[in-house]
Amino acid sequence: MCGDATNWDEDAYRETVVREREIQTRTVFRTAWAPPYTSNLDTLLVASSDGSVASYSISSSVAASKLKNPFGFVNADTDELLAEPNCFVQAHAGPAYDVKFYGDGEDALLLSCGDDGQIRGWRWKEFSSSNYSVSSQGNDIKPVLDVVNPQHKGPWGALSPVPENNAIAVNTQGGSVFAASGDSCAYCWDVETGKVKMVFKGHMDYLHCIVARNSSNQIITGSEDGTTRIWDCKSGKCTQVIDPARDLKLKGSASWVGCVALDASESWLACSSGRNISLWNLPASECVSKIPTRACVQDMSFDNNQILTVGTDPLLNRFDMNGTILSQIQCAPSSSFSISLHPAGVMAVGGYGCLVDVISQFGSHMCTFRCQCV
């Protein structure tokens, strides 16, 4: 039986289809829990491919999930919530790739970086207490830090495009924020003055990741060139080059370093190279474990003496330090880019489809929600 097409609105239908496709293809690139010593410890920050940074109340999302699905069985295709953010900012003109906190408590700064080459920072107290406003798109919250990567001069004075920032790390004692950039350099910015303090040069290709080893006044970077480099922040010189692909005997396109992670003691370093992880004892400068994975690893984190990984398959993996897999948990995103661990043991996994999966320390799914377009 044919429907009545008298009032058919072709333009509205096309807009609806485009909007649905945009939602399905949006990606969460980074999640981060609110800093310690604040009143909103259950708040999760999300950096997305539309350039937004938004905060979500996990307790509210869990409550809403139980109302929608009282039996607790989650089907990622049908049962995810369209969550309403507590607050957001349109942080970047292009994808937002990372969020970090500089400091603890209400006086912390919320930092983000993105494809536009900027690093921006907001006072967490102001951000967390602001009212959600769709019309303002967060523009009423003014950043206290707003810096952009320098452009390089070419022939006849021509300037290069502004290189993107793919990841950031912080050192509060040194008053610094570090950026892994697309021009194969890492930059050290002074938080107070907003000026570049140091440029770390040596990689042959763009940087994917960066972590700060503050106990030794060092940073560690991972690059598309297949190496991980350890840098002295005082001199700006590279003190050690780690080549996971050489040690793992990898060849070809699987040799990039996609992510790195430090444990709490800053003595153990995990490096991902495609479908492999190498675990390094930094004081001994020795690779002690080689861990094959089912899919390419896109983010990882230490949980005491265990390693959590997510990647290009819908699984959250947990390994011990010897590379033995301890558990695998099905996740809502078909491909995940971020795993963040709450001090209470709760894990947040974000990825493709702008989905965030919140998993308890016992491995049960607390809620799954889809971030709202802004």
CSV table of C-alpha atoms in Angstrom, one decimal:
chain,number,residue,atom,x,y,z
A,1,MET,CA,0.0,0.0,0.0
A,2,CYS,CA,1.4,3.3,-1.0
A,3,GLY,CA,1.7,6.2,1.5
A,4,ASP,CA,0.3,9.7,1.0
A,5,ALA,CA,3.1,11.9,-0.4
A,6,THR,CA,1.0,15.0,-0.7
A,7,ASN,CA,2.9,16.7,2.2
A,8,TRP,CA,6.3,15.2,1.5
A,9,ASP,CA,9.2,17.5,2.4
A,10,GLU,CA,12.2,16.4,0.4
A,11,ASP,CA,14.5,19.0,1.9
A,12,ALA,CA,13.6,18.1,5.5
A,13,TYR,CA,14.1,14.4,4.7
A,14,ARG,CA,17.6,15.0,3.3
A,15,GLU,CA,18.5,17.2,6.3
A,16,THR,CA,17.4,14.3,8.6
A,17,VAL,CA,19.4,11.8,6.7
A,18,VAL,CA,22.5,14.0,6.7
A,19,ARG,CA,22.1,14.7,10.5
A,20,GLU,CA,21.8,11.0,11.3
A,21,ARG,CA,24.9,10.2,9.3
A,22,GLU,CA,26.8,13.0,11.0
A,23,ILE,CA,25.9,11.6,14.4
A,24,GLN,CA,26.9,8.1,13.4
A,25,THR,CA,30.3,9.2,12.0
A,26,ARG,CA,31.2,11.5,14.9
A,27,THR,CA,34.0,10.2,17.1
A,28,VAL,CA,35.1,10.6,20.7
A,29,PHE,CA,38.8,11.0,20.6
A,30,ARG,CA,39.5,11.5,24.4
A,31,THR,CA,37.7,11.1,27.7
A,32,ALA,CA,39.0,12.3,31.1
A,33,TRP,CA,37.5,12.3,34.6
A,34,ALA,CA,37.2,15.4,36.6
A,35,PRO,CA,40.2,16.2,38.7
A,36,PRO,CA,40.6,15.1,42.4
A,37,TYR,CA,39.4,17.2,45.3
A,38,THR,CA,36.4,18.6,43.5
A,39,SER,CA,32.7,18.3,44.2
A,40,ASN,CA,31.8,16.6,40.9
A,41,LEU,CA,34.1,13.6,40.8
A,42,ASP,CA,31.5,11.6,38.7
A,43,THR,CA,31.9,14.1,35.8
A,44,LEU,CA,33.4,12.9,32.5
A,45,LEU,CA,35.0,15.2,30.0
A,46,VAL,CA,34.7,14.3,26.3
A,47,ALA,CA,36.6,15.7,23.3
A,48,SER,CA,34.9,15.0,20.0
A,49,SER,CA,35.5,15.2,16.3
A,50,ASP,CA,33.2,18.2,16.0
A,51,GLY,CA,35.6,20.3,18.0
A,52,SER,CA,33.6,20.3,21.1
A,53,VAL,CA,34.6,19.6,24.7
A,54,ALA,CA,31.7,18.6,26.9
A,55,SER,CA,31.1,17.4,30.4
A,56,TYR,CA,28.6,14.7,31.4
A,57,SER,CA,27.3,13.6,34.7
A,58,ILE,CA,27.8,9.8,34.9
A,59,SER,CA,25.5,9.4,37.9
A,60,SER,CA,22.7,11.0,35.9
A,61,SER,CA,23.5,8.9,32.9
A,62,VAL,CA,23.4,5.7,35.0
A,63,ALA,CA,20.1,6.7,36.5
A,64,ALA,CA,18.6,7.4,33.1
A,65,SER,CA,20.0,4.1,31.8
A,66,LYS,CA,18.3,2.2,34.5
A,67,LEU,CA,15.0,3.9,33.8
A,68,LYS,CA,15.3,3.0,30.1
A,69,ASN,CA,16.6,-0.5,30.6
A,70,PRO,CA,15.8,-1.7,34.1
A,71,PHE,CA,17.1,-5.2,33.5
A,72,GLY,CA,20.6,-3.9,32.7
A,73,PHE,CA,21.2,-5.6,29.4
A,74,VAL,CA,22.8,-3.1,27.0
A,75,ASN,CA,22.5,-3.3,23.2
A,76,ALA,CA,24.8,-0.7,21.7
A,77,ASP,CA,22.7,-0.4,18.6
A,78,THR,CA,19.4,0.4,20.4
A,79,ASP,CA,19.9,1.0,24.1
A,80,GLU,CA,22.4,3.9,24.2
A,81,LEU,CA,21.2,7.1,25.6
A,82,LEU,CA,21.4,10.5,23.9
A,83,ALA,CA,23.0,12.2,26.8
A,84,GLU,CA,22.6,15.9,27.6
A,85,PRO,CA,25.9,17.6,28.5
A,86,ASN,CA,26.2,19.6,31.7
A,87,CYS,CA,28.4,22.1,29.8
A,88,PHE,CA,30.4,22.4,26.7
A,89,VAL,CA,32.6,24.7,24.6
A,90,GLN,CA,33.1,24.7,20.9
A,91,ALA,CA,36.8,24.4,21.6
A,92,HIS,CA,38.4,24.0,18.2
A,93,ALA,CA,37.8,24.7,14.5
A,94,GLY,CA,38.2,21.0,13.6
A,95,PRO,CA,38.4,17.9,15.7
A,96,ALA,CA,39.4,18.1,19.4
A,97,TYR,CA,42.0,15.4,20.0
A,98,ASP,CA,42.8,15.5,23.7
A,99,VAL,CA,41.8,16.9,27.1
A,100,LYS,CA,43.9,17.1,30.2
A,101,PHE,CA,43.7,18.8,33.6
A,102,TYR,CA,46.5,21.1,34.8
A,103,GLY,CA,46.4,20.9,38.6
A,104,ASP,CA,43.9,19.5,41.1
A,105,GLY,CA,40.8,20.7,42.8
A,106,GLU,CA,38.5,23.6,41.8
A,107,ASP,CA,41.5,25.7,40.7
A,108,ALA,CA,42.5,23.3,38.0
A,109,LEU,CA,42.7,24.3,34.3
A,110,LEU,CA,40.8,22.2,31.7
A,111,LEU,CA,43.1,22.0,28.7
A,112,SER,CA,42.3,20.8,25.2
A,113,CYS,CA,44.1,20.6,21.9
A,114,GLY,CA,43.0,19.9,18.3
A,115,ASP,CA,43.4,19.9,14.6
A,116,ASP,CA,43.6,23.7,14.4
A,117,GLY,CA,46.9,23.7,16.2
A,118,GLN,CA,45.6,25.4,19.3
A,119,ILE,CA,45.9,24.6,23.0
A,120,ARG,CA,43.1,26.2,25.0
A,121,GLY,CA,42.4,26.3,28.7
A,122,TRP,CA,39.5,27.2,30.9
A,123,ARG,CA,39.2,27.5,34.7
A,124,TRP,CA,37.5,24.2,35.8
A,125,LYS,CA,35.5,26.0,38.5
A,126,GLU,CA,34.0,28.3,35.9
A,127,PHE,CA,33.5,25.5,33.4
A,128,SER,CA,31.8,23.1,35.8
A,129,SER,CA,29.5,25.8,37.3
A,130,SER,CA,28.4,27.3,34.0
A,131,ASN,CA,24.9,26.7,32.6
A,132,TYR,CA,24.4,24.7,29.4
A,133,SER,CA,23.4,27.0,26.6
A,134,VAL,CA,22.8,25.7,23.1
A,135,SER,CA,22.6,29.2,21.5
A,136,SER,CA,26.0,30.3,22.9
A,137,GLN,CA,27.8,27.1,22.0
A,138,GLY,CA,29.9,27.6,25.1
A,139,ASN,CA,31.3,30.9,23.7
A,140,ASP,CA,30.3,32.7,26.9
A,141,ILE,CA,33.1,30.7,28.8
A,142,LYS,CA,36.3,32.6,28.0
A,143,PRO,CA,39.6,30.6,27.9
A,144,VAL,CA,42.4,31.8,30.1
A,145,LEU,CA,45.0,30.1,27.9
A,146,ASP,CA,44.8,30.3,24.1
A,147,VAL,CA,48.0,29.5,22.2
A,148,VAL,CA,48.7,28.2,18.6
A,149,ASN,CA,51.6,26.4,17.1
A,150,PRO,CA,54.1,28.4,15.2
A,151,GLN,CA,54.2,28.3,11.4
A,152,HIS,CA,57.4,27.5,9.6
A,153,LYS,CA,58.9,29.8,7.0
A,154,GLY,CA,59.6,28.3,3.5
A,155,PRO,CA,61.0,29.7,0.3
A,156,TRP,CA,60.4,33.3,-0.4
A,157,GLY,CA,58.9,33.8,3.1
A,158,ALA,CA,55.9,31.5,2.5
A,159,LEU,CA,54.4,30.1,5.7
A,160,SER,CA,53.5,26.5,6.3
A,161,PRO,CA,50.0,25.5,7.5
A,162,VAL,CA,49.6,25.5,11.3
A,163,PRO,CA,50.5,22.0,12.5
A,164,GLU,CA,47.9,20.2,14.5
A,165,ASN,CA,48.2,19.1,18.1
A,166,ASN,CA,47.5,15.4,18.5
A,167,ALA,CA,48.1,15.1,22.3
A,168,ILE,CA,49.1,17.1,25.3
A,169,ALA,CA,50.8,16.4,28.7
A,170,VAL,CA,51.4,18.7,31.7
A,171,ASN,CA,54.0,19.4,34.4
A,172,THR,CA,52.5,21.6,37.1
A,173,GLN,CA,55.8,22.0,39.0
A,174,GLY,CA,57.4,23.4,35.9
A,175,GLY,CA,54.4,25.4,34.9
A,176,SER,CA,54.4,23.7,31.5
A,177,VAL,CA,52.1,22.1,29.0
A,178,PHE,CA,53.6,19.9,26.3
A,179,ALA,CA,52.1,19.2,22.8
A,180,ALA,CA,52.7,16.4,20.3
A,181,SER,CA,52.5,18.2,17.0
A,182,GLY,CA,52.0,17.3,13.4
A,183,ASP,CA,55.2,18.9,12.2
A,184,SER,CA,57.3,16.1,14.0
A,185,CYS,CA,58.1,18.5,16.9
A,186,ALA,CA,57.0,18.6,20.5
A,187,TYR,CA,56.4,22.0,22.0
A,188,CYS,CA,56.7,23.2,25.6
A,189,TRP,CA,54.4,26.1,26.5
A,190,ASP,CA,54.6,28.3,29.6
A,191,VAL,CA,51.1,28.3,31.2
A,192,GLU,CA,51.6,31.7,32.8
A,193,THR,CA,52.9,33.6,29.8
A,194,GLY,CA,51.5,31.6,26.9
A,195,LYS,CA,54.9,31.5,25.2
A,196,VAL,CA,57.0,28.6,23.8
A,197,LYS,CA,59.8,27.6,26.3
A,198,MET,CA,61.3,24.7,24.3
A,199,VAL,CA,61.0,22.9,21.0
A,200,PHE,CA,62.0,19.2,20.9
A,201,LYS,CA,63.2,18.3,17.5
A,202,GLY,CA,64.4,14.8,16.3
A,203,HIS,CA,61.5,12.8,15.1
A,204,MET,CA,61.2,12.2,11.3
A,205,ASP,CA,57.4,12.2,11.1
A,206,TYR,CA,54.4,13.6,13.0
A,207,LEU,CA,53.8,12.8,16.6
A,208,HIS,CA,50.8,10.7,17.8
A,209,CYS,CA,51.3,10.8,21.6
A,210,ILE,CA,53.1,12.4,24.5
A,211,VAL,CA,53.4,11.7,28.3
A,212,ALA,CA,55.2,13.7,31.0
A,213,ARG,CA,57.7,11.8,33.2
A,214,ASN,CA,57.7,14.6,35.8
A,215,SER,CA,59.8,12.7,38.4
A,216,SER,CA,62.7,12.8,36.0
A,217,ASN,CA,61.8,16.1,34.3
A,218,GLN,CA,61.4,14.3,31.0
A,219,ILE,CA,58.8,13.9,28.3
A,220,ILE,CA,58.2,10.8,26.2
A,221,THR,CA,56.9,11.0,22.6
A,222,GLY,CA,55.7,8.5,20.1
A,223,SER,CA,55.7,9.1,16.3
A,224,GLU,CA,54.7,7.8,13.0
A,225,ASP,CA,58.4,7.3,12.3
A,226,GLY,CA,58.2,4.2,14.5
A,227,THR,CA,60.2,5.4,17.4
A,228,THR,CA,59.6,6.5,21.0
A,229,ARG,CA,61.9,9.2,22.2
A,230,ILE,CA,62.8,10.3,25.8
A,231,TRP,CA,63.6,14.0,26.1
A,232,ASP,CA,65.3,16.0,28.9
A,233,CYS,CA,63.1,19.0,29.5
A,234,LYS,CA,65.9,21.2,30.8
A,235,SER,CA,68.2,20.9,27.8
A,236,GLY,CA,65.6,19.9,25.1
A,237,LYS,CA,67.8,17.1,24.0
A,238,CYS,CA,66.8,13.5,23.2
A,239,THR,CA,68.4,11.2,25.8
A,240,GLN,CA,67.1,7.8,24.5
A,241,VAL,CA,65.5,6.4,21.4
A,242,ILE,CA,63.3,3.4,21.7
A,243,ASP,CA,62.5,1.5,18.5
A,244,PRO,CA,59.7,-1.0,19.3
A,245,ALA,CA,59.4,-2.1,15.7
A,246,ARG,CA,63.1,-3.2,15.7
A,247,ASP,CA,62.7,-5.1,19.0
A,248,LEU,CA,59.5,-6.7,17.9
A,249,LYS,CA,60.9,-7.4,14.4
A,250,LEU,CA,58.0,-5.6,12.7
A,251,LYS,CA,58.0,-4.4,9.1
A,252,GLY,CA,56.1,-2.0,7.0
A,253,SER,CA,53.0,0.0,8.1
A,254,ALA,CA,52.8,-1.6,11.5
A,255,SER,CA,55.8,0.2,12.8
A,256,TRP,CA,54.3,3.5,14.0
A,257,VAL,CA,54.0,4.3,17.7
A,258,GLY,CA,50.3,5.0,18.2
A,259,CYS,CA,50.2,5.5,22.0
A,260,VAL,CA,52.4,5.3,25.1
A,261,ALA,CA,51.6,5.0,28.8
A,262,LEU,CA,53.5,5.3,32.0
A,263,ASP,CA,52.7,3.5,35.3
A,264,ALA,CA,52.3,5.4,38.5
A,265,SER,CA,55.9,4.9,39.5
A,266,GLU,CA,57.1,6.2,36.1
A,267,SER,CA,59.4,3.2,35.9
A,268,TRP,CA,57.4,1.2,33.3
A,269,LEU,CA,56.6,2.4,29.8
A,270,ALA,CA,54.2,0.7,27.4
A,271,CYS,CA,54.5,1.4,23.7
A,272,SER,CA,52.0,0.3,21.0
A,273,SER,CA,53.1,-0.5,17.5
A,274,GLY,CA,50.2,-1.6,15.4
A,275,ARG,CA,49.0,-4.9,16.8
A,276,ASN,CA,51.8,-5.2,19.3
A,277,ILE,CA,52.8,-3.7,22.7
A,278,SER,CA,56.3,-3.6,24.1
A,279,LEU,CA,56.8,-3.1,27.9
A,280,TRP,CA,60.0,-1.3,29.0
A,281,ASN,CA,61.7,-1.0,32.3
A,282,LEU,CA,63.0,2.6,32.1
A,283,PRO,CA,65.6,2.5,34.8
A,284,ALA,CA,67.2,-0.6,33.1
A,285,SER,CA,66.5,0.6,29.6
A,286,GLU,CA,65.3,-2.9,28.8
A,287,CYS,CA,62.3,-4.3,26.9
A,288,VAL,CA,60.9,-7.0,29.3
A,289,SER,CA,57.7,-8.0,27.6
A,290,LYS,CA,56.3,-8.2,24.0
A,291,ILE,CA,52.5,-8.5,23.8
A,292,PRO,CA,50.7,-9.4,20.6
A,293,THR,CA,47.1,-8.0,20.3
A,294,ARG,CA,44.2,-8.9,18.2
A,295,ALA,CA,43.7,-5.4,16.8
A,296,CYS,CA,45.7,-2.2,16.5
A,297,VAL,CA,46.0,-0.5,19.9
A,298,GLN,CA,44.8,3.1,19.9
A,299,ASP,CA,45.0,3.9,23.6
A,300,MET,CA,46.1,2.2,26.8
A,301,SER,CA,46.5,2.9,30.5
A,302,PHE,CA,48.1,1.2,33.5
A,303,ASP,CA,45.9,0.0,36.3
A,304,ASN,CA,48.4,-0.9,39.1
A,305,ASN,CA,50.4,-3.8,37.6
A,306,GLN,CA,48.0,-4.4,34.7
A,307,ILE,CA,47.6,-2.8,31.3
A,308,LEU,CA,44.2,-1.7,29.8
A,309,THR,CA,44.0,-1.4,26.0
A,310,VAL,CA,41.4,-0.4,23.5
A,311,GLY,CA,41.7,-0.2,19.7
A,312,THR,CA,40.2,-1.0,16.3
A,313,ASP,CA,37.9,-3.8,17.7
A,314,PRO,CA,35.1,-3.4,20.2
A,315,LEU,CA,37.0,-4.8,23.1
A,316,LEU,CA,38.5,-3.6,26.4
A,317,ASN,CA,41.5,-5.8,27.1
A,318,ARG,CA,43.3,-6.3,30.4
A,319,PHE,CA,46.8,-7.8,30.4
A,320,ASP,CA,49.3,-8.5,33.2
A,321,MET,CA,52.9,-7.3,33.0
A,322,ASN,CA,53.9,-10.6,31.4
A,323,GLY,CA,51.5,-10.2,28.5
A,324,THR,CA,48.9,-12.7,29.7
A,325,ILE,CA,45.4,-11.6,28.8
A,326,LEU,CA,43.3,-11.5,32.0
A,327,SER,CA,39.9,-10.3,30.6
A,328,GLN,CA,38.1,-9.0,27.5
A,329,ILE,CA,35.0,-6.9,27.8
A,330,GLN,CA,32.7,-6.1,24.9
A,331,CYS,CA,32.4,-2.3,24.3
A,332,ALA,CA,29.8,-0.2,22.5
A,333,PRO,CA,32.1,1.7,20.1
A,334,SER,CA,33.2,-0.5,17.1
A,335,SER,CA,36.6,1.3,17.3
A,336,SER,CA,37.8,3.0,20.4
A,337,PHE,CA,40.3,5.8,20.8
A,338,SER,CA,40.2,6.4,24.5
A,339,ILE,CA,40.3,4.6,27.8
A,340,SER,CA,40.3,6.6,31.1
A,341,LEU,CA,40.4,5.2,34.6
A,342,HIS,CA,38.6,6.7,37.5
A,343,PRO,CA,40.4,6.5,41.0
A,344,ALA,CA,37.4,4.3,42.1
A,345,GLY,CA,38.2,1.8,39.3
A,346,VAL,CA,35.4,2.8,36.9
A,347,MET,CA,36.5,2.9,33.2
A,348,ALA,CA,35.2,5.1,30.4
A,349,VAL,CA,35.8,4.0,26.8
A,350,GLY,CA,35.1,6.4,24.0
A,351,GLY,CA,35.2,6.0,20.2
A,352,TYR,CA,33.4,5.8,16.9
A,353,GLY,CA,29.8,6.8,16.7
A,354,CYS,CA,30.4,9.3,19.5
A,355,LEU,CA,29.7,6.5,21.9
A,356,VAL,CA,30.9,6.3,25.5
A,357,ASP,CA,30.8,3.1,27.5
A,358,VAL,CA,31.1,3.3,31.3
A,359,ILE,CA,32.2,0.1,32.8
A,360,SER,CA,32.5,-0.7,36.6
A,361,GLN,CA,35.6,-2.1,38.3
A,362,PHE,CA,34.0,-5.5,38.2
A,363,GLY,CA,33.5,-5.5,34.4
A,364,SER,CA,29.8,-4.8,34.3
A,365,HIS,CA,28.3,-2.1,32.0
A,366,MET,CA,27.0,0.8,34.1
A,367,CYS,CA,25.7,2.8,31.1
A,368,THR,CA,26.3,3.6,27.4
A,369,PHE,CA,25.5,7.0,26.0
A,370,ARG,CA,25.9,8.8,22.7
A,371,CYS,CA,27.2,12.4,23.0
A,372,GLN,CA,24.9,15.1,21.8
A,373,CYS,CA,25.8,17.1,18.7
A,374,VAL,CA,26.5,20.7,19.6
